[in-house]
Amino acid sequence: IYFKINNPQSTIQHSGSQLFHLSLQQKVKTPIPFLLHGTLREYQHIGLDWLVTMYEKKLNGILADEMGLGKTIQTIALLAHLACEKGNWGPHLIIVPTSVMLNWEMELKRWCPGFKILTYFGSQKERKLKRQVLRYKRGWTKPNAFHVCITSYKLVLQDHQAFRRKSWRYLILDEAQNIKNFKSQRWQSLLNFNSHRRLLLTGTPLQNSLMELWSLMHFLMPHVFQSHREFKEWFSNPLTGMIEGSQEYNEGLVKRLHKVLRPFLLRRIKADVEKQMPKKYEHVVRCRLSKRQRFLYDDFMAQDFLKSLPCLESYLFLLVPGFSLIHRTRETLASGHFMSVINILMQLRKVCNHPNLFDPRPIQSPFITQPIIFHTASLVQDALELKAGGHRVLIFTQMTRMLDVLEQFLNYHGHIYLRLDGSTRVEQRQALMERFNADRRIFCFILSTRSGGVGVNLTGADTVVFYDSDWNPTMDAQAQDRCHRIGQTRDVHIYRLISERTVEENILKKANQKRMLGDMAIEGGNFTTAFFKQVSCLHKACCVK
């Protein structure tokens, strides 16, 4: 199989078609492995079929099911199948974010207790000792020392020499968007690992640009997705232009992209496979700045030093609501002033969140806390009133200092709450999650979006408040799916707070453009086994005629 984009009218369509027909031949009826302790849902069983088919066709792929549909379980089922049916006991390497290492270990022990699991973490001395113990007792390099090794992206990079010396049967990356940057040391190091097969797990295969998807595809099939430059010219630039309005919609190009990607990617969404899943309602709530906030915001925007930045005009589409960017400014990104603009945006976002984050003032009395904090976002106080109806709330924010402010408010009003941020230890995360879900007296869980948006199941809540929005919309999507997932019994309401006439309006606009790109490239591609079956049936009918 060879992929080249030099001649998209011939090479892409021919290779894509050839690979596509491999997907149409999915007739594997994989039995549930006897090693697996538990029952798969129907779509999870279909996912196992797809994974087994990819293995038998000697292809690598992306399991891109929407968050909360059990990618972990389907992966464990695949490894159990390989052990039962193929005699392939590994060793397999599973690389995950630090925050979910213990969750993976728990799930493996629960679903497949027959596996020997090495959870590779600890200090440098502890990790070295683990390797030495294995080497002298059973052998780090010998088969059956362990079947599955679980480690984090951070540790696998630190000890990459040891991991590269081993031959892995399956290299599995959870939250695979962690290797979206092909220029990163992480991507380049993992690319050279010795593995027979590779599998990427991500609910968000595309976050900011189409080139992130190329990074994932090249990692899986470097001989198929070869040229970065040509992929960018033929797909990334035109699709980005369609989203931004500088190019007309090209349906043929979009279909060609789907055709190329389809053999390697399986994606199902909750709305299609979980008919009993409660509904999800999203609300954008626009809030006026308080007088003090508006003064601080406008005063900062009027500062002379802003006008002196040569690249500022390039970013007016972010700073000034309603500003239309006419001239693109790629040159200015390399001018050295980019970080200055990022800092400006951060200061403005501080004003929007809470004036004391930008211009600290000592609070003389706790009575002052209430009117100051939620002048910008009165909905949070409304959310607190949901307590009477038995509702429970997750509040996400980008800033840990904002979590401090929220704590002041919750403490003053006597609400029982939990907090999770980047400083929360891995062992504590699981305990906090279990405590929140089990104890309905805990009304509120405040979390930082990046730390609390992955690796936790918080179905005990049914209301989500985004106090501010992430630059990357998929981060917010992951966060809201902490409670809108399998196990949720109530409809979920999501409230996004946006300060009027501020940078937050344009951040939301940019996030919507990124979502549109994802919808065009991924969601509209019918990357499901049902699609393969439909086309296969149609093909057979045509042949009969």
mmCIF file with all atom_site columns, C-alpha atoms in Angstrom, residues 204-209 212 472-474 514:
data_model
loop_
_atom_site.group_PDB
_atom_site.id
_atom_site.type_symbol
_atom_site.label_atom_id
_atom_site.label_alt_id
_atom_site.label_comp_id
_atom_site.label_asym_id
_atom_site.label_entity_id
_atom_site.label_seq_id
_atom_site.pdbx_PDB_ins_code
_atom_site.Cartn_x
_atom_site.Cartn_y
_atom_site.Cartn_z
_atom_site.occupancy
_atom_site.B_iso_or_equiv
_atom_site.pdbx_formal_charge
_atom_site.auth_seq_id
_atom_site.auth_comp_id
_atom_site.auth_asym_id
_atom_site.auth_atom_id
_atom_site.pdbx_PDB_model_num
ATOM 1  C CA . THR A 1 204 ? -10.825 14.216 19.379 1.00 0.00 ? 204 THR A CA 1
ATOM 2  C CA . PRO A 1 205 ? -8.678  13.200 16.382 1.00 0.00 ? 205 PRO A CA 1
ATOM 3  C CA . LEU A 1 206 ? -8.775  16.778 15.086 1.00 0.00 ? 206 LEU A CA 1
ATOM 4  C CA . GLN A 1 207 ? -8.498  19.773 17.411 1.00 0.00 ? 207 GLN A CA 1
ATOM 5  C CA . ASN A 1 208 ? -7.028  22.882 15.813 1.00 0.00 ? 208 ASN A CA 1
ATOM 6  C CA . SER A 1 209 ? -5.955  22.077 12.264 1.00 0.00 ? 209 SER A CA 1
ATOM 7  C CA . GLU A 1 212 ? -2.726  17.429 13.445 1.00 0.00 ? 212 GLU A CA 1
ATOM 8  C CA . ASN A 1 472 ? -9.107  24.492 22.150 1.00 0.00 ? 472 ASN A CA 1
ATOM 9  C CA . PRO A 1 473 ? -12.829 23.576 21.939 1.00 0.00 ? 473 PRO A CA 1
ATOM 10 C CA . THR A 1 474 ? -12.093 19.867 22.225 1.00 0.00 ? 474 THR A CA 1
ATOM 11 C CA . LYS A 1 514 ? -12.398 24.856 14.749 1.00 0.00 ? 514 LYS A CA 1
#
